[in-house]
Every structure is written in structure tokens, then in C-alpha cells.
C-alpha positions as YAML, in Angstrom:
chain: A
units: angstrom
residues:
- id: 1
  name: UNK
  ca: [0.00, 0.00, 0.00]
- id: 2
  name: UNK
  ca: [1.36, 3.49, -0.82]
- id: 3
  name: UNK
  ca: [1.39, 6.36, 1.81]
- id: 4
  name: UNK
  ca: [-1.41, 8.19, 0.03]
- id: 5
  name: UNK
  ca: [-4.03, 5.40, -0.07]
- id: 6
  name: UNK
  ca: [-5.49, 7.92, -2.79]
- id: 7
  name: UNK
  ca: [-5.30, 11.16, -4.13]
- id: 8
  name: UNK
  ca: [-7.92, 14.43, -4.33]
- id: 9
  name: UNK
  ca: [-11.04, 12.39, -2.45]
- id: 10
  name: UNK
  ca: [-8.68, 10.23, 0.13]
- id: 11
  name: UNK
  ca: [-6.07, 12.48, 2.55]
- id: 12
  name: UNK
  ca: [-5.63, 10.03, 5.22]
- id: 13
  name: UNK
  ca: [-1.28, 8.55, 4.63]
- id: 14
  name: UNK
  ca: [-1.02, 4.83, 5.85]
- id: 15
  name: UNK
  ca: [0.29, 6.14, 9.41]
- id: 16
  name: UNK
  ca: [-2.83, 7.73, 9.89]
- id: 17
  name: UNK
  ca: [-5.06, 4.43, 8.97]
- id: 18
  name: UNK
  ca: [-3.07, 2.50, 11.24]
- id: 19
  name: UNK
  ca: [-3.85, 5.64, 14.19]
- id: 20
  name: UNK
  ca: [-7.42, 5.38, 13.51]
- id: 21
  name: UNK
  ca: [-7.67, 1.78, 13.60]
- id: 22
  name: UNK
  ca: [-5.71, 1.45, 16.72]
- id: 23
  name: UNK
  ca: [-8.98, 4.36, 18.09]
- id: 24
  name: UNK
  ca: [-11.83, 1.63, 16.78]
- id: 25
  name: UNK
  ca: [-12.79, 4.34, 14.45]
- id: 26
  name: UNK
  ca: [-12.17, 1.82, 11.97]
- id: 27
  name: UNK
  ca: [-12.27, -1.86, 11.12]
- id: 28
  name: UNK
  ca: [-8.38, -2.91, 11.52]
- id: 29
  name: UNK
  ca: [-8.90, -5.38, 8.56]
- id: 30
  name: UNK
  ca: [-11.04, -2.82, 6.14]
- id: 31
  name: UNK
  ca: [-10.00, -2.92, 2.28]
- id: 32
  name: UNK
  ca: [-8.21, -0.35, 1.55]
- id: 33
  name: UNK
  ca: [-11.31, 0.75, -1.01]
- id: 34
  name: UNK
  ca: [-13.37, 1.34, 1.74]
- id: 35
  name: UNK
  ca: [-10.83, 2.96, 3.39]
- id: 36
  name: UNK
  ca: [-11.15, 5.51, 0.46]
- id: 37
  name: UNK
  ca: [-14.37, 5.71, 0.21]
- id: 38
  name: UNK
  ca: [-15.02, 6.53, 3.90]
- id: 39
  name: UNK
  ca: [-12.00, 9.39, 4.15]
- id: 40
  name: UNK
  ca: [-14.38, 11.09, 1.02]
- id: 41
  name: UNK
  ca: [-17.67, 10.88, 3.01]
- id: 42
  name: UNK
  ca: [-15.73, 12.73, 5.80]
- id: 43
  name: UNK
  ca: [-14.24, 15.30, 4.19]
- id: 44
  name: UNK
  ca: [-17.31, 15.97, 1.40]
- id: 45
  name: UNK
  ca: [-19.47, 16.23, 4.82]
- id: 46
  name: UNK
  ca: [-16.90, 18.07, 7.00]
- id: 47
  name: UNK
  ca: [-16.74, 15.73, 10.36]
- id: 48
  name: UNK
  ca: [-13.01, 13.92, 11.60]
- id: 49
  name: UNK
  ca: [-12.68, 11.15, 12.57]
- id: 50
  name: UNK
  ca: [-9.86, 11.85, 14.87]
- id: 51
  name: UNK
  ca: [-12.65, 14.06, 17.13]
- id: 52
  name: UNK
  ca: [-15.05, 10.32, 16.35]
- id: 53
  name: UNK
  ca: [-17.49, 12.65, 14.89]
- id: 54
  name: UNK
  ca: [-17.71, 10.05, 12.28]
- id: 55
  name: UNK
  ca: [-16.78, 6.51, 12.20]
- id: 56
  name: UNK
  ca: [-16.63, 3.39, 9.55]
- id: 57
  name: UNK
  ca: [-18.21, 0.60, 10.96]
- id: 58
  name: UNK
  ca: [-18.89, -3.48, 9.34]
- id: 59
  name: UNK
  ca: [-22.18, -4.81, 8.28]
- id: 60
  name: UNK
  ca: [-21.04, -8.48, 7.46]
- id: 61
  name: UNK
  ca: [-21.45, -9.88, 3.78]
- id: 62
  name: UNK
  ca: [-18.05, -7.18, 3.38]
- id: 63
  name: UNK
  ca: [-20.39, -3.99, 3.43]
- id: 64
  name: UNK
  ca: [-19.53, -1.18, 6.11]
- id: 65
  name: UNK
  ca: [-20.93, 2.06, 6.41]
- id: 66
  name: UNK
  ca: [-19.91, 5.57, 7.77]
- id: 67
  name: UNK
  ca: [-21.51, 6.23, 11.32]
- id: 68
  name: UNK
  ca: [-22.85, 9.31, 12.34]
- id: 69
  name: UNK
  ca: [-23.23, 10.46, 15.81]
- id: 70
  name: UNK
  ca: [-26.41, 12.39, 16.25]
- id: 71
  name: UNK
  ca: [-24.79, 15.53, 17.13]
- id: 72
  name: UNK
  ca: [-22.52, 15.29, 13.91]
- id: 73
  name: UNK
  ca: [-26.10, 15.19, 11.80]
- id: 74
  name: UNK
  ca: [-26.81, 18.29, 13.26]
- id: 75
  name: UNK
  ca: [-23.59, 19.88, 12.66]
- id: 76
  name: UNK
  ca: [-23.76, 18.38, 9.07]
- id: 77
  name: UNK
  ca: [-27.13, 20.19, 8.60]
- id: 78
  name: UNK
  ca: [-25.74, 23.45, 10.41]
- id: 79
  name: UNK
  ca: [-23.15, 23.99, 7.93]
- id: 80
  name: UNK
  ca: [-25.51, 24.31, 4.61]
- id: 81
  name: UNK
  ca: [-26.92, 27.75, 6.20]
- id: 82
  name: UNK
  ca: [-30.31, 26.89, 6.18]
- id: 83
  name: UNK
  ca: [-30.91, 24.89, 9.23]
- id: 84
  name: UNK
  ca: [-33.57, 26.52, 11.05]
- id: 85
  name: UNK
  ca: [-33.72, 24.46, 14.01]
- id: 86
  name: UNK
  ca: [-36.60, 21.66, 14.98]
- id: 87
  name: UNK
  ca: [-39.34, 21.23, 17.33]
- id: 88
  name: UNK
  ca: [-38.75, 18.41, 20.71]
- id: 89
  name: UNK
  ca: [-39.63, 14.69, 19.74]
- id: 90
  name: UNK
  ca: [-44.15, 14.21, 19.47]
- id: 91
  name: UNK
  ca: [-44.64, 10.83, 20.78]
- id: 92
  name: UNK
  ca: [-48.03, 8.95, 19.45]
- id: 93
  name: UNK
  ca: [-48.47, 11.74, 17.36]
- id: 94
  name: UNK
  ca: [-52.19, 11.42, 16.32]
- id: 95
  name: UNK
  ca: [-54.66, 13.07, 13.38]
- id: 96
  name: UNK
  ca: [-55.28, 15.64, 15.56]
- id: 97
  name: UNK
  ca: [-52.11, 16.74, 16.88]
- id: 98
  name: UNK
  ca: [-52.42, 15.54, 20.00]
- id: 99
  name: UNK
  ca: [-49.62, 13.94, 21.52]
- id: 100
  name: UNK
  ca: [-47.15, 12.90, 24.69]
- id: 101
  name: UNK
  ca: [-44.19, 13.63, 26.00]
- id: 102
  name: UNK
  ca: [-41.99, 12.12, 27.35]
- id: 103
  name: UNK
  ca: [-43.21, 12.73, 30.80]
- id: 104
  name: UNK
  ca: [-46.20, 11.19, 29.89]
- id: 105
  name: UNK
  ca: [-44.87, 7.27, 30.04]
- id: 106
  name: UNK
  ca: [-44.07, 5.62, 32.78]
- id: 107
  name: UNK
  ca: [-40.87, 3.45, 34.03]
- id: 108
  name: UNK
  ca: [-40.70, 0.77, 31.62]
- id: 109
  name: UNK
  ca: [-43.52, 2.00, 28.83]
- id: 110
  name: UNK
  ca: [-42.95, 3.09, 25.20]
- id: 111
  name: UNK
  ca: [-44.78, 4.96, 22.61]
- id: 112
  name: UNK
  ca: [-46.18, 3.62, 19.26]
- id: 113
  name: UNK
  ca: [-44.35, 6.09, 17.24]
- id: 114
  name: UNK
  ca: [-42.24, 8.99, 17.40]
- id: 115
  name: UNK
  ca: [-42.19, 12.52, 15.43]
- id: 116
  name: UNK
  ca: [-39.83, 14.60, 14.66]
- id: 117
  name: UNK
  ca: [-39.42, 17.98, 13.14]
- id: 118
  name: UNK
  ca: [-36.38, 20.20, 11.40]
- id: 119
  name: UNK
  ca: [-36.68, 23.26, 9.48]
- id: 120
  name: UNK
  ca: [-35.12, 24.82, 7.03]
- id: 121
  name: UNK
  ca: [-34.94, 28.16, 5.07]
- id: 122
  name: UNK
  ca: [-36.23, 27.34, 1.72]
- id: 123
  name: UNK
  ca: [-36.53, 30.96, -0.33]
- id: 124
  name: UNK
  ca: [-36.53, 32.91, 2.84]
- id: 125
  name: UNK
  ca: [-39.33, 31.17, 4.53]
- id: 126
  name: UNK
  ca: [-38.65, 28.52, 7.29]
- id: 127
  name: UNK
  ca: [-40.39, 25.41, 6.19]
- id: 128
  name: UNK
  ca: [-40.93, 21.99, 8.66]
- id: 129
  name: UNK
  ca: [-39.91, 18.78, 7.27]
- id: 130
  name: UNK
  ca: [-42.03, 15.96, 9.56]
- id: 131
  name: UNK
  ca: [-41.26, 12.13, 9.49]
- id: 132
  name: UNK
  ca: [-43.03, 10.30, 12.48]
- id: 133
  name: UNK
  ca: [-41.02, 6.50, 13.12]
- id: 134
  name: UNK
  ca: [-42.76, 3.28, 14.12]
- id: 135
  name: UNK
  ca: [-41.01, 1.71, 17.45]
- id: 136
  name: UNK
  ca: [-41.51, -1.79, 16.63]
- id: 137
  name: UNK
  ca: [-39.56, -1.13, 13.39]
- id: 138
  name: UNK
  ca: [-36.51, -0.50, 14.96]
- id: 139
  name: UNK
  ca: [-36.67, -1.52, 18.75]
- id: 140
  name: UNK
  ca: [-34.93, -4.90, 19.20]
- id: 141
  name: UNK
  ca: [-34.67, -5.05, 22.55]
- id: 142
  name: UNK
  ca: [-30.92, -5.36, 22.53]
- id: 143
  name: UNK
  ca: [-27.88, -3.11, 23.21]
- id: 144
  name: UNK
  ca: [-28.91, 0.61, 24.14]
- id: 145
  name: UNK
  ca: [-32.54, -0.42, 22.90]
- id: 146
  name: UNK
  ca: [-33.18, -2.40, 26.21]
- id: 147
  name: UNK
  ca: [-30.84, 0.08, 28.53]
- id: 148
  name: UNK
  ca: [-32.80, 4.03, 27.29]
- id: 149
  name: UNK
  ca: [-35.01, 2.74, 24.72]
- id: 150
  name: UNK
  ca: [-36.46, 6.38, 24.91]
- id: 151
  name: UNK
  ca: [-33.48, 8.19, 24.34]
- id: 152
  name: UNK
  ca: [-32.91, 5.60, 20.94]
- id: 153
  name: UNK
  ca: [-36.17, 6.12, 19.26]
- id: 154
  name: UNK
  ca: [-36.10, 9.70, 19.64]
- id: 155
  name: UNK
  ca: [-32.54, 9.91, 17.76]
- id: 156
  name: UNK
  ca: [-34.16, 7.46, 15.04]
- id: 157
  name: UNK
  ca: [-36.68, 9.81, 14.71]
- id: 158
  name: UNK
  ca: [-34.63, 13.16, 14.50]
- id: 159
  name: UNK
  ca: [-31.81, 11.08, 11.95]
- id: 160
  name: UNK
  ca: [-34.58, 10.33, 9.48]
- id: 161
  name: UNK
  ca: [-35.84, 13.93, 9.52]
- id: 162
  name: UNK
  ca: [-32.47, 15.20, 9.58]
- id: 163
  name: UNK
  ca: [-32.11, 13.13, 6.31]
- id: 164
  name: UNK
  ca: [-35.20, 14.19, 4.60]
- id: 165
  name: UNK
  ca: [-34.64, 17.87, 5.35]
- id: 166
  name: UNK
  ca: [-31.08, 17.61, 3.80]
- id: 167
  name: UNK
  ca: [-30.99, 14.46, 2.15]
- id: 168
  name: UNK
  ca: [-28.10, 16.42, -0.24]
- id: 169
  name: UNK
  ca: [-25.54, 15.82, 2.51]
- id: 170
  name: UNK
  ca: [-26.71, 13.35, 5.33]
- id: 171
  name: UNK
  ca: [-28.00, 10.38, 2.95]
- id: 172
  name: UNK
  ca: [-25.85, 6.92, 3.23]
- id: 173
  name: UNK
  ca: [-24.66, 7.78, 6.95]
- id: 174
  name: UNK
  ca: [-26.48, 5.65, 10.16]
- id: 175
  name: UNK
  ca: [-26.57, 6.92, 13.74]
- id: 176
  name: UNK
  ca: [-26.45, 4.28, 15.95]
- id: 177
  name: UNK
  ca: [-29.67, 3.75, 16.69]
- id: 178
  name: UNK
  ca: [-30.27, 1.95, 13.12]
- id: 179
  name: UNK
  ca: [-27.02, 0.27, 12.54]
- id: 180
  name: UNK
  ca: [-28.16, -3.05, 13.98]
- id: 181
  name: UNK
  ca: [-31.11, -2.64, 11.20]
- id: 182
  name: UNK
  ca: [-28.55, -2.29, 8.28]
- id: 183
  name: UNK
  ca: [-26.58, -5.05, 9.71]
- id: 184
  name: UNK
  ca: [-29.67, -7.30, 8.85]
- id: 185
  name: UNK
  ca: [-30.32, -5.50, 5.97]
- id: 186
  name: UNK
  ca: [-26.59, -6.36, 4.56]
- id: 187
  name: UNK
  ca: [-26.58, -9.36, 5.57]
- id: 188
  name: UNK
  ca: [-29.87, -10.87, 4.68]
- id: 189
  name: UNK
  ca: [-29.77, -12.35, 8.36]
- id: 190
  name: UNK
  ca: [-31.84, -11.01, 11.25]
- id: 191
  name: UNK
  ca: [-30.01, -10.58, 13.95]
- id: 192
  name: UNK
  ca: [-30.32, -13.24, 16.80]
- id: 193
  name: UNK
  ca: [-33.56, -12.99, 18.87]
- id: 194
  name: UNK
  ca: [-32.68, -11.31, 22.20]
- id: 195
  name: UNK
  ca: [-34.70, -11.73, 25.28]
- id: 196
  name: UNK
  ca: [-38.38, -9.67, 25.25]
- id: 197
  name: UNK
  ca: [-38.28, -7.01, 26.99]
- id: 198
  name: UNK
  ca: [-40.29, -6.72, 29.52]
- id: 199
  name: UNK
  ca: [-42.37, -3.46, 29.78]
- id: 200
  name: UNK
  ca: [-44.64, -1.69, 32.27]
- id: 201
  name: UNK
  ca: [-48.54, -2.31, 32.25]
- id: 202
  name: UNK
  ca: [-48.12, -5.37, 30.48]
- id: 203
  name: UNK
  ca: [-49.82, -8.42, 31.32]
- id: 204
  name: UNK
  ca: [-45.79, -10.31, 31.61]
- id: 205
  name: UNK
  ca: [-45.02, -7.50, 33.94]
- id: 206
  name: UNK
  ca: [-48.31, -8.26, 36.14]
- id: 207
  name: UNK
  ca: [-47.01, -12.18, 36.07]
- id: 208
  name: UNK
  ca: [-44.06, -11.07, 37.10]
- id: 209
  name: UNK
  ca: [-44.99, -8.83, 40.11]
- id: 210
  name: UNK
  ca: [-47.02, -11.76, 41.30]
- id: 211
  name: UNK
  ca: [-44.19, -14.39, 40.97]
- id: 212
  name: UNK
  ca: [-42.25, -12.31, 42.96]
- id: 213
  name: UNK
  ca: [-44.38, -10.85, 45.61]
- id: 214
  name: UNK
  ca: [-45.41, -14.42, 46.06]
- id: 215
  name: UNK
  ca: [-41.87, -15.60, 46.19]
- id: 216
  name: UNK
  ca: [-42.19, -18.06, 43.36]
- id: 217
  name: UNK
  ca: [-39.58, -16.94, 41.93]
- id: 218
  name: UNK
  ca: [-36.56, -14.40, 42.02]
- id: 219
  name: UNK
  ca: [-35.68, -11.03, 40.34]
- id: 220
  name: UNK
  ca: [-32.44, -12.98, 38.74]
- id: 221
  name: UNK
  ca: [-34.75, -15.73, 37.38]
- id: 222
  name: UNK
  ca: [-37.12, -13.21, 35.79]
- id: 223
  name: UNK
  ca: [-33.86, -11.36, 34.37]
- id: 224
  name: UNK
  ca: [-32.86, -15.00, 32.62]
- id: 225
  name: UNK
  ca: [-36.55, -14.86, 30.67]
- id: 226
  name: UNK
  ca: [-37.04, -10.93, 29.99]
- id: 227
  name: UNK
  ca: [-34.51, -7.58, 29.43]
- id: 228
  name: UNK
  ca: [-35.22, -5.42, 32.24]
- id: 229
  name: UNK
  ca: [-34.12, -2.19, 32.46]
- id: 230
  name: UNK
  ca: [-33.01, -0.10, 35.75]
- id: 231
  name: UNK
  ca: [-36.54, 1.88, 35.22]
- id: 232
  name: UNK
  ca: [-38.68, -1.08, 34.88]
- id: 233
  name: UNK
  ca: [-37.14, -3.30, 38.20]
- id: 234
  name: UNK
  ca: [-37.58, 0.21, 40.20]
- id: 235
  name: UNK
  ca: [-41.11, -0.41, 39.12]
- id: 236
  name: UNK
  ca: [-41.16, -3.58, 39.71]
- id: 237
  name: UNK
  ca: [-40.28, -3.17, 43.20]
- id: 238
  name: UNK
  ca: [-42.80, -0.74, 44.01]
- id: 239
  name: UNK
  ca: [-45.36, -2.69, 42.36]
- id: 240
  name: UNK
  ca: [-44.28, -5.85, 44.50]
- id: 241
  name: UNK
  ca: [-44.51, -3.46, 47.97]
- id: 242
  name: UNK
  ca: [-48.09, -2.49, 46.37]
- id: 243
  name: UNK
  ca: [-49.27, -6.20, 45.82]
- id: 244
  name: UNK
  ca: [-48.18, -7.23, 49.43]
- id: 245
  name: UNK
  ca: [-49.11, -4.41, 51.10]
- id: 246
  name: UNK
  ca: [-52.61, -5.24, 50.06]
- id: 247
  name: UNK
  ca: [-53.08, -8.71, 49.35]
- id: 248
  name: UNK
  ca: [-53.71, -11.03, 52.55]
...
């Protein structure tokens, strides 16, 4: 391999491969192709990799793909001059316009969908671009998804309008809420089935409480069946207290 891996698009040398490899930023083993490709994504879209604003990541079947921090989306948007800012995250956004918050859920619950908002100056006038994201699309119940679940669909949501709002320079990057969805995608394979997660008001969460308040079984043993989340066993608790406190 030559020090200049390529020429106008590519301005990383060999050393500086190696240095970014060594950071995770990307694949150790990545084709030197891809290596190209990626080092033109950053600089046409203005984010380093050396600040991990941006990072090349594997799909399996030999695809990879640059990944975007949500933050760098923003930035990326920022820099065309016509960002005009966006409106917080609508959750089970209905016809109309009604809506929660996230204050409205409690430990452990999710929303249907998510909306999100981003304007920009088109001719003068600040215009909204909406897309509104189905949970169940994207929620796996894995990884971050099972830890803030919350805090993931809400990024999913702002990414996609992000990209529809300036699809000219955010298209073909994932934030990490999606890239176990274009792993699948790549690959043809669906990821391995996690555990369910278990959620607040459900009738799994109701067995649960029981099971436990009954002492039929143990908060480990239920954590070998379900994902639970800090939120949902701090409800869990309290709903146990609840179910003794008033059943003889």
C-alpha cells in the first residue's frame, strides 16, 4: 500500500489508517477501497474522525458504512446555512395533533411512534420537514434499545428527519440507533432474537410482580426470561410493595 491510499477524495497517509484503527474508528482489517471511500464521506461532509465525529463501521457480507453520531447530523445540517432548528420529539403523534411527552410514560412504557421535526430556510421562509417512526420497526430489545429505549427512538426519529430535510448531505450515513437494522439488511440475516423485553402495564409485567411478591420466583430468574431495564425493576419493586401491602 502506498502512503497516500489515494489522491484528491482520500487524505488520510497509511500512518494515519493505522492511528485510527488502533482508536476503533475503523475496522483494523477494512479494504483499503473502503478505506477511500469513507475518508471522502468525511471530508465531502466536514466531520473527523480523529474528534469520532464520524466513524466506519462493518455490516457483514463485506459492506460497512460511515456512522454518524447524532450531534454530527446536526452539525452536518448546520453547515448548509439553512438549518432553522426543529421542534422536541411528538410521541403517538395522532390526526389531531395531540400527543405525549416524554413525561407522559411511565418506568418501563414506550410509545407507538415517534415525530420529529427540522426546518429549514427554503426561499426565505422557514419550512418543517415531519417524518413520524414506528417503534416496533426499529426496537430490538438489545444493546442501548433495552438500557434508554427512549433516548434511541427519539434519535431514530430526529436522523430520518435530519435526512429528509437535507438528504443532499446526510444520505448513506447511520446513527447508531439503526445500525443493527442495516446489519440485517446487509446481511440478509436477522439478527439473533434477544430476550423480550419486559415493559410496564403489560400483562408479563403483572405475572411477574405476582411471581415475585409471592416468592415463586426471584428477580435474577425473571432477568434470565425478559430484558429489564433499571426503570422497569424500580417499578417492579414498588409494584411488589403495592401487591403485598394489600393482598392477605
Amino acid at each position: 500500500m502506498s502512503n497516500i491510499v489515494t489522491t484528491e477524495v482520500n487524505r488520510l497517509t497509511t500512518a494515519e489508517i493505522a492511528e485510527l484503527a488502533a482508536a476503533g474508528i475503523i475496522p483494523a482489517d477494512c479494504p483499503p477501497a473502503q478505506v477511500a471511500i469513507f475518508a471522502g464521506v468525511c471530508r465531502s461532509i466536514g466531520l473527523d474522525p480523529r474528534l469520532k465525529e464520524i466513524e466506519l463501521i462493518p455490516l457483514g457480507g463485506g459492506k460497512y458504512a460511515p456512522y454518524v453520531r447524532k450531534d454530527g447530523l446536526r452539525k452536518i445540517a448546520s453547515r448548509t446555512g439553512d438549518f432553522a432548528g426543529f421542534d422536541p420529539i411528538k410521541f403517538d403523534l395522532m390526526p389531531d395533533g395531540s400527543h405525549k411527552t416524554a413525561a407522559c410514560f411511565a418506568r418501563g412504557t414506550m410509545p407507538l411512534t415517534a415525530t420529529a421535526t427540522v426546518y429549514r430556510l427554503v426561499k426565505g421562509n422557514r419550512c418543517p420537514f415531519t417524518v413520524t417512526v414506528v417503534t416496533s420497526e426499529f426496537n430490538k430489545g438489545r444493546g442501548q434499545w433495552s438500557a434508554m429505549p427512549m433516548q434511541m427512538i427519539s434519535k431514530v426519529a430526529e436522523a430520518h428527519a435530519l435526512r429528509m430535510t437535507f438528504p443532499e448531505v446526510t444520505n448513506g450515513v447511520l446513527d447508531e440507533a439503526e445500525i443493527e437494522i442495516a446489519r440485517e439488511i446487509a446481511t440478509g440475516i436477522p439478527a439473533a432474537p434477544g430476550k423480550p423485553v419486559l415493559q410496564v402495564g403489560t400483562e408479563k409485567f403483572a405475572q411477574v410482580v405476582r411471581a415475585l411478591a409471592t416468592s415463586k420466583a426471584t428477580l435474577e430468574q425473571a432477568r434470565t426470561k425478559f430484558e429489564i431495564s433499571e426503570d422497569v425493576q424500580l417499578a417492579i419493586i414498588d409494584a411488589v410493595n403495592e401487591y403485598q401491602q394489600h393482598t392477605p
